Structure formats: structure tokens, C-alpha cells
Amino acid sequence: MIEIKNVSFAYGEQPILKNISFSVGSSESVVVMGPSGSGKSTILRLILGLECPQSGEICVDGQNICHLKEKQKQDIRKKIGMVFQDGALFDSMSVWENVGFYLLEHTDLSIDEVGKKAVEMLGFVGLDANEIMDKLPEQLSGGMQRRVAIGRSLLSTAPKAMLYDEPTTGLDPQSTENVLELIAKLNNERQIATIVVTHQITDAIGFAKRFIVIVEGEIAFDGTLEELRDSKNLDVLQFLAPFRLSFNEVLKKEFFNYT
Ligand SMILES: Nc1ncnc2c1ncn2[C@@H]1O[C@H](COP(=O)(O)OP(=O)(O)O)[C@@H](O)[C@H]1O
Ligand SMILES: [Mg+2]
């Protein structure tokens, strides 16, 4: 679904990504981790075709996004749901209008029909529609806002891929768990290729089978959780060090879950 081949990218003179390659299959789920400033969000911007690499290729669903005209790029973007770090909801619109925004703007569906679909979607993302549909985003907790944002991208595009940029940042442990469960459910039930970008590794460990660590624009690691635990790569060890204790605890719990 997503293929990144020998991609190098710089903002002006400043190299950000250095010859990175990885691909994500159509029902695969990958966590991309790395220190702040290592180039994680830039990778998502490249996949969306918001930037083009100086060298290398980015293919989404078989098409090299940088070779396309703006209109065709937009068609590709319709296949990709993007959830930004802050949820990026429209403050002045109610929750249901946020979720139904794309349908209200781009289809002939009546307000009633969109409302019905928005209510269904709110239920799907685990929210009580009756309770919150007429509220404003600011009246919801951070975790609920994040789920509304996920619901909105699902209802806009019926995506084949979902990109999440730091989806659990700023959330309490319970909301973090709820959001991650939702991401995993989407990946499993709808077979959506999934990339979760995060610097909070302990949150993301639970649900993906594959992990990529980016350090200073290079891929320092690409593999399973067990391989990550045993990695001797110095950049990886340094990145993991602050998390080591909680990481080991999560690992224990995960192995326990697997068995
Ligand atoms: N629009 C931009 N122009 C110039 N430099 C940028 C821009 N966006 C990000 N950067 C720089 O690129 C590097 C990588 O940023 P980013 O991909 O956001 O990292 P991450 O998401 O891993 O924290 C950082 O050094 C950042 O300052
Ligand atoms: Mg970022």
C-alpha cells in the first residue's frame, strides 16, 4: 500500500531524511518511533505528497505520488486518513458536524442522512452519540476529541491507509488505551494499512507487530518487538534507554498476553 524507496529529503540545505526505505502492506500496522526532530512527521507529509523527496520514490497504492498532478494527488489522499497530533477539529462546529464535515461539503446527502451516519460513526469509535453529538469539541476530553478526529477521517474517505501522528500525546493512560484499541480495531476489522508515529514507545508497543526507529533521519531499526528488545544498535539503545524499565514491563505483559 505504501512504499518508500531510497528517499532522501531536505528542507533547503538541511538534510532531514537520509536514504530511507520501508513499505507497509495493505493490512499491516507499523509503529514509527524516534526522538523529537528525527523526521517522523516529515515521513507522513511525504506519504501525503505534501512534500516531494530530492531523491527516491514514494508510491501509494502503486502510484508515485510525486509524479502526479494536484488533482490526482487529491484522489490519492482520499485513500489516506490522517489524524494529526492535536486532533485538528473545527472548534466552532458541533461534534456531529465535525464527523460529517466531508459528507456535508462534498455530497448531496441531506442533513438528516449525514447526521445519521455521523451518529453511527460516533458509536463505532466508542462514543455515546446522544451524549456528545451537539457539544463543541472543547467540551470533550482529549481522548474523546482524538476519537472524534478518527471518526471524521473514516467518514470522509473510507481510507485504505491511516496515518496517525502522535495519537496519544497528552492523553491520560485510560484514554491512551482507548485510542490505541480503536486504532488496532480499525487495522484488524477493516484491513487498513496503518502507520502510527510516536515518541512514546511504551504506549505503542501493545498493538503493532513491526517497529521502525528513526534516528536523525536514518532508519536505525526495522523489526519485531523481540528484535527491538535485543537490538545492539547504539542509536536504538540510546533511544530506548529512558524507557527501558517500563518497556520491559510492557514486554512481560505482552508476552503474557501472547501465551
Ligand atoms: N517546514 C519546515 N521547514 C524547515 N524545517 C522543518 C520544517 N518542518 C520540520 N522541519 C525540521 O525538520 C526536522 C524533522 O522534523 P519532524 O519531521 O517534524 O520531526 P519529528 O516529527 O520526528 O519530531 C526538525 O529538525 C524540524 O525542525
Ligand atoms: Mg512530529
XYZ file of C-alpha atoms and ligand atoms in Angstrom:
287
model
C 0.000 0.000 0.000
C 2.800 2.399 0.905
C 6.300 2.058 -0.486
C 9.190 4.326 0.391
C 12.280 3.639 -1.714
C 15.695 5.231 -1.049
C 14.138 8.515 -0.059
C 16.277 11.489 0.873
C 14.690 14.755 1.803
C 15.968 18.166 2.885
C 14.261 21.390 3.866
C 16.521 23.792 1.968
C 20.088 22.897 2.875
C 19.162 20.950 5.984
C 19.033 17.190 5.311
C 16.123 15.633 7.198
C 15.758 12.094 5.817
C 18.726 10.120 4.544
C 18.107 7.291 2.116
C 15.248 5.624 3.955
C 13.306 2.647 2.607
C 10.388 0.730 4.007
C 6.993 -0.418 2.869
C 3.700 -1.095 4.591
C 1.359 -3.789 3.307
C -2.353 -3.242 2.815
C -3.405 -4.673 6.175
C -0.164 -4.129 8.032
C 0.368 -1.987 11.093
C 3.687 -0.283 11.764
C 4.853 1.932 14.600
C 7.435 4.556 13.654
C 9.353 5.811 16.673
C 12.239 8.138 17.243
C 13.368 11.182 19.180
C 11.690 14.505 18.609
C 13.004 16.153 15.434
C 14.164 12.900 13.861
C 11.910 13.273 10.811
C 8.819 11.207 11.691
C 6.170 13.778 10.792
C 8.108 14.585 7.637
C 7.669 10.975 6.508
C 3.894 11.340 6.859
C 3.964 14.616 4.905
C 5.883 12.858 2.119
C 3.382 9.979 2.003
C 0.581 12.516 1.593
C 2.526 14.192 -1.224
C 2.671 17.480 0.700
C 6.430 17.452 0.092
C 8.469 15.597 -2.517
C 11.832 13.960 -1.849
C 15.015 15.187 -3.565
C 15.766 11.585 -4.440
C 13.966 8.268 -4.202
C 10.327 7.335 -4.671
C 7.140 7.251 -2.671
C 4.377 5.050 -4.009
C 0.901 4.948 -2.548
C -1.363 2.185 -3.811
C 1.045 1.631 -6.705
C 1.314 5.251 -7.814
C 4.323 7.521 -7.428
C 2.647 10.418 -5.679
C 5.230 12.999 -6.708
C 4.697 12.353 -10.399
C 1.025 13.235 -10.158
C -0.849 16.466 -10.839
C -2.530 18.191 -7.895
C -5.973 16.797 -8.803
C -4.629 13.215 -8.934
C -2.746 13.777 -5.696
C -6.036 14.701 -4.095
C -7.577 11.474 -5.368
C -4.777 9.516 -3.722
C -5.150 11.492 -0.497
C -8.777 10.369 -0.396
C -7.459 6.865 0.197
C -5.455 8.028 3.199
C -6.901 9.083 6.531
C -4.639 11.374 8.512
C -5.065 12.067 12.209
C -2.929 14.966 13.356
C -1.402 15.335 16.770
C -3.871 17.856 18.133
C -6.914 16.192 16.598
C -7.411 19.334 14.494
C -11.179 19.550 14.902
C -13.136 22.642 13.903
C -13.712 24.476 17.215
C -16.875 26.242 16.192
C -18.658 23.187 14.804
C -20.515 20.622 16.838
C -19.132 17.119 17.201
C -21.530 15.621 14.648
C -20.819 18.392 12.133
C -17.118 17.689 12.532
C -17.637 13.988 11.895
C -19.961 14.610 8.945
C -17.977 17.551 7.574
C -16.795 15.893 4.378
C -20.229 14.477 3.569
C -21.889 17.852 4.201
C -19.378 19.618 1.940
C -18.849 17.117 -0.839
C -22.007 15.034 -1.242
C -25.711 15.616 -1.856
C -26.746 13.757 1.276
C -29.356 15.589 3.343
C -28.500 16.935 6.786
C -30.604 14.170 8.327
C -28.738 11.475 6.411
C -25.343 12.892 7.334
C -26.494 13.174 10.962
C -27.439 9.503 10.943
C -24.093 8.454 9.506
C -22.257 10.670 11.997
C -24.160 9.070 14.885
C -23.285 5.580 13.620
C -19.642 6.586 13.284
C -19.537 8.057 16.790
C -20.821 4.717 18.047
C -18.193 2.890 16.021
C -15.374 4.915 17.583
C -16.754 4.137 21.005
C -18.519 7.381 21.893
C -22.041 7.952 23.156
C -23.545 9.957 20.299
C -26.651 11.055 22.231
C -24.457 12.475 24.909
C -21.936 14.385 22.810
C -23.107 14.945 19.231
C -24.298 18.515 19.820
C -21.382 19.540 22.004
C -18.399 21.568 20.841
C -15.006 19.823 20.667
C -13.640 21.875 23.578
C -16.307 20.359 25.835
C -14.813 16.884 25.315
C -11.771 15.281 26.920
C -8.584 14.941 24.869
C -9.190 11.225 24.314
C -12.722 11.819 23.085
C -11.513 14.546 20.733
C -8.945 12.173 19.298
C -11.679 9.580 18.675
C -13.899 12.186 17.013
C -10.950 13.054 14.749
C -10.505 9.392 13.826
C -14.246 9.101 13.142
C -14.094 12.148 10.927
C -11.293 10.765 8.750
C -13.124 7.434 8.447
C -16.348 9.062 7.329
C -14.603 11.355 4.850
C -12.602 8.919 2.868
C -13.248 5.218 3.613
C -9.457 5.068 3.761
C -7.191 2.225 2.664
C -4.437 3.640 4.850
C -4.447 5.564 8.104
C -1.606 7.749 9.302
C -1.577 8.828 12.933
C 0.835 11.476 14.158
C 1.406 11.114 17.908
C -2.175 9.966 18.522
C -1.752 9.511 22.272
C 0.313 12.554 23.162
C -1.214 14.447 26.057
C -3.763 11.747 26.895
C -4.215 10.075 30.259
C -3.498 6.315 30.439
C -7.141 5.254 30.045
C -7.748 7.494 27.013
C -4.449 6.341 25.552
C -5.575 2.745 25.820
C -8.978 3.532 24.280
C -7.448 5.345 21.312
C -4.893 2.582 20.704
C -7.628 -0.046 20.895
C -9.588 1.872 18.293
C -6.552 2.109 16.009
C -5.978 -1.649 16.372
C -9.665 -2.406 15.756
C -9.637 -0.392 12.528
C -6.497 -2.103 11.359
C -7.931 -5.557 12.114
C -11.555 -5.230 11.089
C -11.183 -3.025 8.050
C -7.751 -4.174 6.919
C -6.440 -0.638 6.793
C -2.703 -0.148 6.351
C -1.641 1.723 9.464
C 1.315 3.887 10.409
C 1.441 5.219 13.941
C 4.121 7.801 14.616
C 5.039 8.262 18.243
C 7.848 9.109 20.599
C 6.014 7.381 23.465
C 7.120 3.890 22.757
C 5.539 2.191 25.723
C 2.085 3.224 24.536
C 2.527 1.852 21.068
C 4.142 -1.438 21.894
C 0.923 -3.238 22.628
C -0.659 -3.496 19.259
C 1.816 -3.483 16.384
C 3.960 -6.357 15.193
C 6.522 -4.198 13.466
C 8.557 -1.276 14.707
C 10.746 1.225 12.922
C 13.118 3.520 14.784
C 14.243 6.703 13.031
C 17.250 8.494 14.443
C 18.474 11.703 12.793
C 16.736 10.902 9.555
C 18.017 7.352 9.209
C 16.347 4.029 9.888
C 18.179 2.642 12.889
C 15.863 -0.331 13.279
C 13.052 -2.165 11.457
C 11.741 -5.369 13.018
C 9.689 -7.098 15.695
C 9.331 -6.249 19.357
C 11.625 -9.091 20.400
C 14.276 -7.934 17.933
C 13.876 -4.399 19.233
C 14.425 -5.561 22.792
C 17.597 -7.394 21.749
C 18.944 -4.761 19.346
C 22.588 -3.831 19.884
C 22.421 -0.793 17.599
C 23.826 2.117 19.607
C 21.255 4.638 18.373
C 18.461 2.229 19.285
C 19.944 1.528 22.710
C 20.257 5.226 23.375
C 16.699 5.904 22.250
C 15.315 3.052 24.356
C 17.354 3.807 27.485
C 14.897 6.193 29.164
C 12.051 3.759 28.509
C 13.911 0.578 29.369
C 12.205 -0.113 32.653
C 8.639 0.459 31.519
C 9.499 -1.133 28.180
C 10.498 -4.361 29.936
C 7.302 -4.314 31.933
C 5.176 -3.864 28.834
C 7.144 -6.626 27.143
C 6.459 -9.002 30.001
C 2.777 -8.168 29.864
C 2.727 -8.595 26.092
C 4.443 -11.974 26.193
C 1.981 -12.958 28.855
C -0.875 -11.881 26.564
C 0.546 -13.781 23.628
C 0.802 -17.057 25.541
N 8.571 23.305 7.220
C 9.813 23.105 7.712
N 10.875 23.857 7.298
C 12.103 23.652 7.766
N 12.436 22.694 8.658
C 11.446 21.912 9.117
C 10.088 22.058 8.675
N 9.322 21.129 9.297
C 10.168 20.429 10.092
N 11.434 20.886 9.980
C 12.625 20.331 10.660
O 12.794 19.001 10.228
C 13.235 18.165 11.271
C 12.313 16.975 11.405
O 11.028 17.406 11.776
P 9.814 16.419 12.020
O 9.643 15.538 10.846
O 8.660 17.260 12.416
O 10.350 15.562 13.240
P 9.553 14.636 14.278
O 8.161 14.508 13.802
O 10.323 13.367 14.299
O 9.632 15.346 15.600
C 13.288 19.042 12.519
O 14.625 19.441 12.701
C 12.439 20.230 12.161
O 12.890 21.381 12.818
Mg 6.349 15.067 14.701
